[in-house]
Amino acid sequence: EKLIFSNFCKLCERVSCSHDRKVKIRVLKEYINSLRSKCPNANFHILLRFLLPHLDRDRGAYGIKEHNLAKIYIRILDLPKEGKDATMLLNFRNPTNTAAYDLTTDFAEVAYWILKNRCGDTTNIHLGEVNNCLDRLAEEHAGHNPRAVDDILIELLRKMSALEQKWLMRLILKSMRLGLGNKILLDIYHPDSMELFDVSNSLRKVSTLLKDPNIRLHEMEISLFEPFRPMLSERCDISKMDFTGEYFIDEKLDGERFQIHFKDGKFKYFSRNGFEFTDNYGEDKESGYYTSLLAGQIKQGVQSFILDGEMMGWHTNRQCFVTKGNNIDVKKLRVGDAVQSCFCAFDIVYYNGSVLTNKPLVDRLKILESVFEPLKGVIVHTPRFTVNKNEDILKALNTAIDNHLEGIVLKEPKSLYKANSRNSGWYKIKPEYSDGALVELDLLIIGGYYGDGKRKGNVNQFLLGLARSNEGGNFQQYSSLCRVGSGYTILELSELLAKLNPHWHKFRPGKVPDFLLLAKEKPDIWIEPSKSNVLQVKASEVVRSDLYHFGYTLRFPRVEKVRYDKCWNDCLTTHSFAEIVKEYSAKLTYGHVKKKRNAEGGLIDQTASNTPLNVKKIGDLFIGKEICILTGNSVITKSALEVLVLEQGGTVVNVPGVQTYCVIAGDMNVRVKNVIAAKKHIVTSPKWLQDCVDMIKLIPFQQNIVLSAPQRKKIAMAKRAKLDDTNTEDMTSLRSMIERIPVPNEGYPTLTDKVVLELEHELFGERSPYSIFRGVHAFFYKKSEEYNFMSTQEIIFKFHAGIIDETVTETTNYVVVLDKSGVRLSQVKDFCEKCPSKQFIIVHKSWIMDCCAQKKLIDFNSYIITL
């Protein structure tokens, strides 16, 4: 039975518009089950590739992104280039261009509103026809025939309604936006779909093998000439590791993960994501330069294999590997280039008709040795050696750092090969995975990028730069260095954008400001340095790049904090950064990673202390007593307490032991809490030690100042408390009890609006319906003779956490017009013109009431009073 495309579009629209994930899943399940009941033996390949176009590996690329698609539709529809509709299509991410339609989704949604009055009604075109058109699009793109691409789109435009065009665009852009992940969509089709796709990377194979959801696929096999998701390595912090036994260590290579399939003289090449690059390398020794070299290295008796490894760039003149940081794409290297492709094999999963995934790594490596003869610059074995203890692993990592390598990969010799698994016995160790191994850089925001999806229309990434001085030593230009979009929370980003948003300028290629030094990477918007902010950024390493003006860029940058305390001209300079590059040899690490303290489990010197050894003894109060000082407090420091013990003949230790008389703890930390919880020692406050010294006698431990004690000690203290004559001991005063309450060094925390908003976001997923105006400032415009008391709107606004401004200031967001009898607009206009700030919006009082009724901040556009 032929599936009508319009019905498919209505299904997608229903799923996309639903906010309940359970409803989305139910609707899709009912649709697929209905199709199965009508056609039990049907192949659902087309349906799967329509629901998951980004996972489709059978069809080539269309070569069409949003900007290209916008130009094509402007040309097809003959839209005026400077007209409103053309502007909306070309600048769909800019919120000012789509505000009139209240569009907050994507390009397809914007195009839908433009096409709505230009397209006909729903047609009976079926999925097969659309699928054929998409095949033709991919073929014409591969044939470099843009005119034919236009013809195909014109043909579809004439046949389809606006809704059908909307979902066609999403198919072309490979972003269906259904609100469901890959796993859920595949599970809806068959419970084993995801597992099979992981090892095959083929929707065709999923639809062919898994037709009946009641028949499970119990065993997955890796097949020749079918790509699969390779086994992955788990991240490991070397400072926290504790490996025992024998391990293999491979060099961590900085290339492209590849798999090579071979049988009877035929080769196929696949990337880690399942894309085929056989055309780039050659199917046999007659059709490709690289394959002609590789074929000559295959040993006699080898009929078939699948190799897993890294495709690297080999510099023929320097006789060494080059990294991806040098902007080398190993998939596009040509004959005669100084850099040629070289495959570094580190595993084999298929050999002479047998799948090897169930064999341990040590056995697979023996088979790998018999497959090919290594040749520099063509195919080699990944450098590997065996270690037996942690010190050898640490030494290997530091050697990798010295050799400017990415790191090392640790592998269990008995590990099985598990496709797409990250927790199966392989561990990658890089310097940046270790605590304290990275440098933090203060960089200036010089540009911004609009986001997609939920962040559409909002800046969510920044272009960062370095200050560059002129001959006079002044910083008048800024050199682009990197792009960053992670490390901050939504609230932190919102707070930063609130400061930056008024100062953004649209980037125009022909009108680049003089201070902005750019290369290939261009921002969507830019900002003047004096209006900008400094970000503290952490990165794993610095690599060469021609995308940015400085010639280098940061790898895996992330924001540590926004430096509001720093002035815009306090950012890092080009000279200082060049020194960092030179000092760390292009690696942003503090040299070698050090072995963690007491790594071999040796005894710690319990008498070790930071207290000076030349403390003069002045008494015998603590003679023969071993006292452990953990922390001091706001009254007396740890060092001062240690001096008191040493002056009175005592012994100070850092770790409590069997002979320890007592433990002194002031400020709380994790270590103190652990000692208290153990209940092996008497833990008391610094006041006990000070009182002993002041009174020159050992004061018995009292329950009111003891934080913890062994059970027998507690019983003894309780008996002593009953026998003590209360007339001979001072009673604990209320003041002393209050003094014992620990106060944080920074004082008790206060709940700022930012903190409360973050808490509400965690609780409600958005603003609380009980404090919808939190953080909003409003000035209520009214005639003083009519209002000698708060209006209903003011009471509601304040009750819902709004802030009422007595006068209009720079923080005022809204001016609310209240007067029931009507206000002349000229009066409001005169008032507003006298205000020092013009950043507010003038709205009618009904906006307050409607927000309250709907229990959320609603769009204010329809409530704006135009002067």
mmCIF file of C-alpha atoms in Angstrom, residues 347-648:
data_model
loop_
_atom_site.group_PDB
_atom_site.id
_atom_site.type_symbol
_atom_site.label_atom_id
_atom_site.label_comp_id
_atom_site.label_asym_id
_atom_site.label_seq_id
_atom_site.Cartn_x
_atom_site.Cartn_y
_atom_site.Cartn_z
ATOM 1 C CA ASP A 347 42.544 -3.928 16.195
ATOM 2 C CA ILE A 348 40.952 -6.512 13.907
ATOM 3 C CA VAL A 349 37.317 -7.679 14.231
ATOM 4 C CA TYR A 350 36.922 -9.955 11.187
ATOM 5 C CA TYR A 351 39.405 -12.332 9.539
ATOM 6 C CA ASN A 352 39.017 -14.860 6.713
ATOM 7 C CA GLY A 353 35.273 -15.301 7.181
ATOM 8 C CA SER A 354 35.217 -15.317 11.008
ATOM 9 C CA VAL A 355 33.993 -12.609 13.396
ATOM 10 C CA LEU A 356 36.625 -12.032 16.119
ATOM 11 C CA THR A 357 34.673 -9.839 18.547
ATOM 12 C CA ASN A 358 34.338 -12.636 21.113
ATOM 13 C CA LYS A 359 38.103 -13.249 21.195
ATOM 14 C CA PRO A 360 40.210 -11.394 23.815
ATOM 15 C CA LEU A 361 42.327 -8.465 22.638
ATOM 16 C CA VAL A 362 45.601 -10.340 23.096
ATOM 17 C CA ASP A 363 44.435 -13.016 20.620
ATOM 18 C CA ARG A 364 43.107 -10.458 18.140
ATOM 19 C CA LEU A 365 46.458 -8.654 18.135
ATOM 20 C CA LYS A 366 48.280 -11.888 17.269
ATOM 21 C CA ILE A 367 45.984 -12.297 14.252
ATOM 22 C CA LEU A 368 46.521 -8.635 13.319
ATOM 23 C CA GLU A 369 50.280 -9.240 13.117
ATOM 24 C CA SER A 370 49.684 -11.791 10.342
ATOM 25 C CA VAL A 371 47.478 -9.600 8.136
ATOM 26 C CA PHE A 372 49.822 -7.004 6.588
ATOM 27 C CA GLU A 373 53.445 -5.989 6.228
ATOM 28 C CA PRO A 374 53.934 -2.506 7.768
ATOM 29 C CA LEU A 375 55.133 0.298 5.477
ATOM 30 C CA LYS A 376 55.779 3.847 6.696
ATOM 31 C CA GLY A 377 53.349 6.322 5.211
ATOM 32 C CA VAL A 378 50.880 3.611 4.121
ATOM 33 C CA ILE A 379 49.901 1.227 6.939
ATOM 34 C CA VAL A 380 51.559 0.583 10.303
ATOM 35 C CA HIS A 381 50.767 -0.976 13.664
ATOM 36 C CA THR A 382 49.919 1.484 16.434
ATOM 37 C CA PRO A 383 52.914 1.711 18.831
ATOM 38 C CA ARG A 384 52.157 -0.502 21.834
ATOM 39 C CA PHE A 385 53.894 -1.803 24.956
ATOM 40 C CA THR A 386 52.960 -3.612 28.179
ATOM 41 C CA VAL A 387 52.870 -2.178 31.732
ATOM 42 C CA ASN A 388 52.319 -3.794 35.123
ATOM 43 C CA LYS A 389 52.063 -0.918 37.627
ATOM 44 C CA ASN A 390 50.745 2.625 38.004
ATOM 45 C CA GLU A 391 54.215 4.201 37.890
ATOM 46 C CA ASP A 392 54.761 2.795 34.382
ATOM 47 C CA ILE A 393 51.450 4.290 33.224
ATOM 48 C CA LEU A 394 52.410 7.687 34.654
ATOM 49 C CA LYS A 395 55.798 7.479 32.953
ATOM 50 C CA ALA A 396 54.131 6.615 29.633
ATOM 51 C CA LEU A 397 51.792 9.613 29.876
ATOM 52 C CA ASN A 398 54.647 12.011 30.631
ATOM 53 C CA THR A 399 56.610 10.591 27.706
ATOM 54 C CA ALA A 400 53.567 11.254 25.495
ATOM 55 C CA ILE A 401 53.480 14.857 26.764
ATOM 56 C CA ASP A 402 57.176 15.290 25.981
ATOM 57 C CA ASN A 403 56.543 13.980 22.458
ATOM 58 C CA HIS A 404 53.566 16.367 21.974
ATOM 59 C CA LEU A 405 51.078 13.490 21.692
ATOM 60 C CA GLU A 406 47.410 13.626 22.715
ATOM 61 C CA GLY A 407 47.874 11.053 25.469
ATOM 62 C CA ILE A 408 47.719 7.282 25.850
ATOM 63 C CA VAL A 409 45.098 4.513 25.647
ATOM 64 C CA LEU A 410 45.139 1.785 28.292
ATOM 65 C CA LYS A 411 43.650 -1.589 27.243
ATOM 66 C CA GLU A 412 42.900 -4.763 29.160
ATOM 67 C CA PRO A 413 44.516 -7.729 27.322
ATOM 68 C CA LYS A 414 41.419 -9.873 27.905
ATOM 69 C CA SER A 415 38.891 -7.249 26.771
ATOM 70 C CA LEU A 416 36.354 -8.333 24.147
ATOM 71 C CA TYR A 417 35.419 -6.060 21.250
ATOM 72 C CA LYS A 418 32.023 -4.477 21.993
ATOM 73 C CA ALA A 419 30.717 -2.193 19.278
ATOM 74 C CA ASN A 420 29.760 1.309 20.422
ATOM 75 C CA SER A 421 30.610 0.497 24.055
ATOM 76 C CA ARG A 422 32.636 2.930 26.170
ATOM 77 C CA ASN A 423 32.965 0.875 29.357
ATOM 78 C CA SER A 424 34.486 -2.380 28.167
ATOM 79 C CA GLY A 425 38.147 -2.292 29.168
ATOM 80 C CA TRP A 426 39.666 0.558 27.145
ATOM 81 C CA TYR A 427 40.684 3.790 28.941
ATOM 82 C CA LYS A 428 41.934 7.007 27.374
ATOM 83 C CA ILE A 429 44.242 9.119 29.524
ATOM 84 C CA LYS A 430 45.077 12.689 28.529
ATOM 85 C CA PRO A 431 46.697 15.441 30.633
ATOM 86 C CA GLU A 432 43.509 17.513 30.615
ATOM 87 C CA TYR A 433 41.580 14.689 32.331
ATOM 88 C CA SER A 434 43.740 15.205 35.449
ATOM 89 C CA ASP A 435 42.768 17.769 38.091
ATOM 90 C CA GLY A 436 44.788 20.978 37.912
ATOM 91 C CA ALA A 437 46.370 20.132 34.573
ATOM 92 C CA LEU A 438 45.025 23.066 32.573
ATOM 93 C CA VAL A 439 45.792 26.735 32.148
ATOM 94 C CA GLU A 440 43.049 29.347 32.570
ATOM 95 C CA LEU A 441 43.013 32.277 30.148
ATOM 96 C CA ASP A 442 41.223 35.641 30.404
ATOM 97 C CA LEU A 443 39.830 36.417 26.934
ATOM 98 C CA LEU A 444 37.582 39.230 25.680
ATOM 99 C CA ILE A 445 34.226 38.701 23.956
ATOM 100 C CA ILE A 446 34.482 40.333 20.513
ATOM 101 C CA GLY A 447 31.595 38.608 18.725
ATOM 102 C CA GLY A 448 28.588 36.342 19.099
ATOM 103 C CA TYR A 449 26.670 33.578 17.324
ATOM 104 C CA TYR A 450 22.919 32.935 17.289
ATOM 105 C CA GLY A 451 21.735 29.517 18.449
ATOM 106 C CA ASP A 452 19.359 26.969 16.959
ATOM 107 C CA GLY A 453 16.272 25.220 18.312
ATOM 108 C CA LYS A 454 15.229 26.511 21.721
ATOM 109 C CA ARG A 455 18.092 29.047 21.612
ATOM 110 C CA LYS A 456 17.022 30.410 18.215
ATOM 111 C CA GLY A 457 17.266 34.175 18.106
ATOM 112 C CA ASN A 458 19.474 34.284 21.196
ATOM 113 C CA VAL A 459 23.241 34.429 21.385
ATOM 114 C CA ASN A 460 24.627 31.200 22.862
ATOM 115 C CA GLN A 461 28.232 31.181 21.623
ATOM 116 C CA PHE A 462 30.952 33.808 21.696
ATOM 117 C CA LEU A 463 33.984 34.700 19.586
ATOM 118 C CA LEU A 464 36.898 35.476 21.909
ATOM 119 C CA GLY A 465 39.997 37.524 21.201
ATOM 120 C CA LEU A 466 43.379 38.722 22.447
ATOM 121 C CA ALA A 467 44.405 42.357 22.901
ATOM 122 C CA ARG A 468 46.987 43.497 20.365
ATOM 123 C CA SER A 469 49.052 46.612 21.155
ATOM 124 C CA ASN A 470 50.119 49.233 18.637
ATOM 125 C CA GLU A 471 53.442 51.086 18.483
ATOM 126 C CA GLY A 472 52.441 53.323 21.378
ATOM 127 C CA GLY A 473 51.641 50.339 23.593
ATOM 128 C CA ASN A 474 47.878 50.957 23.549
ATOM 129 C CA PHE A 475 45.450 48.094 22.942
ATOM 130 C CA GLN A 476 43.381 49.227 19.968
ATOM 131 C CA GLN A 477 42.903 45.955 18.086
ATOM 132 C CA TYR A 478 41.728 42.482 19.054
ATOM 133 C CA SER A 479 42.859 39.295 17.330
ATOM 134 C CA SER A 480 40.323 36.425 17.131
ATOM 135 C CA LEU A 481 41.453 33.250 18.926
ATOM 136 C CA CYS A 482 38.576 30.822 19.496
ATOM 137 C CA ARG A 483 34.842 30.203 19.707
ATOM 138 C CA VAL A 484 33.286 29.017 22.978
ATOM 139 C CA GLY A 485 29.776 27.816 23.820
ATOM 140 C CA SER A 486 29.971 25.695 26.962
ATOM 141 C CA GLY A 487 30.787 25.914 30.644
ATOM 142 C CA TYR A 488 28.080 28.354 31.714
ATOM 143 C CA THR A 489 24.552 27.713 32.973
ATOM 144 C CA ILE A 490 21.445 29.146 31.309
ATOM 145 C CA LEU A 491 21.102 31.664 34.138
ATOM 146 C CA GLU A 492 24.748 32.736 33.890
ATOM 147 C CA LEU A 493 24.359 33.167 30.129
ATOM 148 C CA SER A 494 21.140 35.165 30.600
ATOM 149 C CA GLU A 495 22.822 37.456 33.114
ATOM 150 C CA LEU A 496 25.752 38.063 30.766
ATOM 151 C CA LEU A 497 23.511 38.688 27.746
ATOM 152 C CA ALA A 498 21.423 41.177 29.726
ATOM 153 C CA LYS A 499 24.571 43.293 29.890
ATOM 154 C CA LEU A 500 25.754 42.687 26.317
ATOM 155 C CA ASN A 501 22.499 42.670 24.292
ATOM 156 C CA PRO A 502 22.079 46.480 24.005
ATOM 157 C CA HIS A 503 25.538 46.762 22.423
ATOM 158 C CA TRP A 504 25.553 44.105 19.678
ATOM 159 C CA HIS A 505 26.053 45.145 16.040
ATOM 160 C CA LYS A 506 25.174 43.001 13.037
ATOM 161 C CA PHE A 507 28.280 41.738 11.264
ATOM 162 C CA ARG A 508 28.587 42.871 7.647
ATOM 163 C CA PRO A 509 31.480 41.344 5.640
ATOM 164 C CA GLY A 510 32.188 44.594 3.815
ATOM 165 C CA LYS A 511 32.123 46.773 6.934
ATOM 166 C CA VAL A 512 34.392 45.097 9.476
ATOM 167 C CA PRO A 513 35.388 47.557 12.256
ATOM 168 C CA ASP A 514 39.095 48.443 12.405
ATOM 169 C CA PHE A 515 39.620 46.990 15.887
ATOM 170 C CA LEU A 516 38.351 43.536 14.835
ATOM 171 C CA LEU A 517 41.057 41.275 13.381
ATOM 172 C CA LEU A 518 39.445 38.189 11.814
ATOM 173 C CA ALA A 519 40.380 35.308 9.515
ATOM 174 C CA LYS A 520 37.994 32.702 8.045
ATOM 175 C CA GLU A 521 35.767 32.449 11.141
ATOM 176 C CA LYS A 522 33.212 35.307 11.128
ATOM 177 C CA PRO A 523 30.652 36.055 13.889
ATOM 178 C CA ASP A 524 26.950 36.810 13.377
ATOM 179 C CA ILE A 525 27.282 39.957 15.507
ATOM 180 C CA TRP A 526 30.118 41.992 17.048
ATOM 181 C CA ILE A 527 30.569 44.267 20.048
ATOM 182 C CA GLU A 528 32.834 47.199 20.885
ATOM 183 C CA PRO A 529 35.566 46.159 23.360
ATOM 184 C CA SER A 530 34.667 48.875 25.870
ATOM 185 C CA LYS A 531 31.115 47.468 26.113
ATOM 186 C CA SER A 532 32.252 43.855 26.428
ATOM 187 C CA ASN A 533 33.225 41.409 29.179
ATOM 188 C CA VAL A 534 36.172 39.169 29.967
ATOM 189 C CA LEU A 535 35.620 35.385 30.192
ATOM 190 C CA GLN A 536 37.929 33.050 32.097
ATOM 191 C CA VAL A 537 38.383 30.101 29.743
ATOM 192 C CA LYS A 538 39.970 26.695 30.320
ATOM 193 C CA ALA A 539 41.203 24.573 27.412
ATOM 194 C CA SER A 540 42.992 21.292 26.840
ATOM 195 C CA GLU A 541 45.593 22.478 24.357
ATOM 196 C CA VAL A 542 46.462 25.088 21.761
ATOM 197 C CA VAL A 543 46.736 24.077 18.119
ATOM 198 C CA ARG A 544 47.515 25.841 14.851
ATOM 199 C CA SER A 545 44.495 27.070 12.908
ATOM 200 C CA ASP A 546 43.915 29.394 9.966
ATOM 201 C CA LEU A 547 40.293 29.935 11.025
ATOM 202 C CA TYR A 548 41.339 32.578 13.551
ATOM 203 C CA HIS A 549 43.491 35.669 13.090
ATOM 204 C CA PHE A 550 46.106 34.769 15.709
ATOM 205 C CA GLY A 551 47.028 31.616 13.783
ATOM 206 C CA TYR A 552 46.338 29.365 16.759
ATOM 207 C CA THR A 553 43.173 28.320 18.553
ATOM 208 C CA LEU A 554 42.142 26.535 21.742
ATOM 209 C CA ARG A 555 41.017 22.930 21.676
ATOM 210 C CA PHE A 556 37.900 22.045 23.721
ATOM 211 C CA PRO A 557 37.549 25.497 25.348
ATOM 212 C CA ARG A 558 34.977 26.005 28.094
ATOM 213 C CA VAL A 559 34.050 28.972 30.258
ATOM 214 C CA GLU A 560 35.079 28.723 33.908
ATOM 215 C CA LYS A 561 33.559 32.024 35.000
ATOM 216 C CA VAL A 562 32.548 35.482 33.794
ATOM 217 C CA ARG A 563 35.084 37.988 35.131
ATOM 218 C CA TYR A 564 32.804 40.872 36.080
ATOM 219 C CA ASP A 565 35.612 42.019 38.391
ATOM 220 C CA LYS A 566 37.933 42.633 35.434
ATOM 221 C CA CYS A 567 37.916 45.602 33.107
ATOM 222 C CA TRP A 568 37.566 44.919 29.384
ATOM 223 C CA ASN A 569 41.183 45.971 28.734
ATOM 224 C CA ASP A 570 42.539 43.507 31.331
ATOM 225 C CA CYS A 571 42.261 40.564 28.951
ATOM 226 C CA LEU A 572 45.202 38.457 27.781
ATOM 227 C CA THR A 573 47.459 40.052 25.151
ATOM 228 C CA THR A 574 48.836 38.491 21.993
ATOM 229 C CA HIS A 575 52.356 38.827 23.415
ATOM 230 C CA SER A 576 51.459 37.037 26.677
ATOM 231 C CA PHE A 577 49.646 34.267 24.843
ATOM 232 C CA ALA A 578 52.594 33.780 22.488
ATOM 233 C CA GLU A 579 54.784 33.296 25.567
ATOM 234 C CA ILE A 580 52.373 30.629 26.855
ATOM 235 C CA VAL A 581 52.497 28.824 23.516
ATOM 236 C CA LYS A 582 56.284 28.953 23.578
ATOM 237 C CA GLU A 583 56.625 27.942 27.234
ATOM 238 C CA TYR A 584 54.337 24.936 27.027
ATOM 239 C CA SER A 585 55.352 23.844 23.527
ATOM 240 C CA ALA A 586 51.808 24.218 22.212
ATOM 241 C CA LYS A 587 50.414 22.178 25.114
ATOM 242 C CA LEU A 588 48.420 24.041 27.768
ATOM 243 C CA THR A 589 49.558 21.888 30.677
ATOM 244 C CA TYR A 590 51.694 22.447 33.697
ATOM 245 C CA GLY A 591 54.338 20.018 32.439
ATOM 246 C CA HIS A 592 54.300 16.419 33.648
ATOM 247 C CA VAL A 593 51.392 14.961 35.553
ATOM 248 C CA LYS A 594 52.642 14.117 39.024
ATOM 249 C CA LYS A 595 52.088 10.943 40.992
ATOM 250 C CA LYS A 596 49.452 11.422 43.646
ATOM 251 C CA ARG A 597 50.743 11.637 47.195
ATOM 252 C CA ASN A 598 51.214 8.330 49.006
ATOM 253 C CA ALA A 599 50.421 6.457 45.786
ATOM 254 C CA GLU A 600 52.116 3.282 47.054
ATOM 255 C CA GLY A 601 50.195 3.300 50.335
ATOM 256 C CA GLY A 602 53.268 4.069 52.462
ATOM 257 C CA LEU A 603 52.997 5.394 56.017
ATOM 258 C CA ILE A 604 52.584 9.126 56.482
ATOM 259 C CA ASP A 605 54.864 10.820 58.995
ATOM 260 C CA GLN A 606 52.377 11.600 61.721
ATOM 261 C CA THR A 607 54.634 14.166 63.344
ATOM 262 C CA ALA A 608 54.789 16.228 60.159
ATOM 263 C CA SER A 609 53.513 19.752 60.644
ATOM 264 C CA ASN A 610 53.816 23.230 59.230
ATOM 265 C CA THR A 611 54.630 24.547 62.689
ATOM 266 C CA PRO A 612 58.216 25.882 63.072
ATOM 267 C CA LEU A 613 60.495 23.399 64.850
ATOM 268 C CA ASN A 614 62.155 26.078 66.992
ATOM 269 C CA VAL A 615 59.167 26.714 69.298
ATOM 270 C CA LYS A 616 60.463 27.399 72.812
ATOM 271 C CA LYS A 617 59.065 25.133 75.554
ATOM 272 C CA ILE A 618 57.573 27.120 78.455
ATOM 273 C CA GLY A 619 55.607 24.447 80.374
ATOM 274 C CA ASP A 620 54.832 20.746 80.898
ATOM 275 C CA LEU A 621 51.044 20.858 80.660
ATOM 276 C CA PHE A 622 50.844 18.495 77.646
ATOM 277 C CA ILE A 623 54.013 16.505 78.268
ATOM 278 C CA GLY A 624 53.589 12.933 77.004
ATOM 279 C CA LYS A 625 50.376 13.909 75.216
ATOM 280 C CA GLU A 626 49.919 13.483 71.441
ATOM 281 C CA ILE A 627 47.354 15.959 70.110
ATOM 282 C CA CYS A 628 46.030 16.164 66.546
ATOM 283 C CA ILE A 629 45.088 19.647 65.314
ATOM 284 C CA LEU A 630 42.749 19.396 62.316
ATOM 285 C CA THR A 631 41.485 22.976 61.893
ATOM 286 C CA GLY A 632 41.351 26.308 63.644
ATOM 287 C CA ASN A 633 38.518 28.821 63.586
ATOM 288 C CA SER A 634 37.866 32.540 63.227
ATOM 289 C CA VAL A 635 39.344 33.174 66.706
ATOM 290 C CA ILE A 636 42.575 31.154 66.506
ATOM 291 C CA THR A 637 44.379 29.526 63.586
ATOM 292 C CA LYS A 638 45.589 25.925 63.260
ATOM 293 C CA SER A 639 49.236 27.043 63.450
ATOM 294 C CA ALA A 640 48.613 29.026 66.645
ATOM 295 C CA LEU A 641 46.979 25.976 68.261
ATOM 296 C CA GLU A 642 49.987 23.842 67.326
ATOM 297 C CA VAL A 643 52.308 26.400 68.934
ATOM 298 C CA LEU A 644 50.288 26.214 72.187
ATOM 299 C CA VAL A 645 50.691 22.413 72.282
ATOM 300 C CA LEU A 646 54.435 22.537 71.549
ATOM 301 C CA GLU A 647 55.036 25.299 74.105
ATOM 302 C CA GLN A 648 53.499 23.051 76.777
#
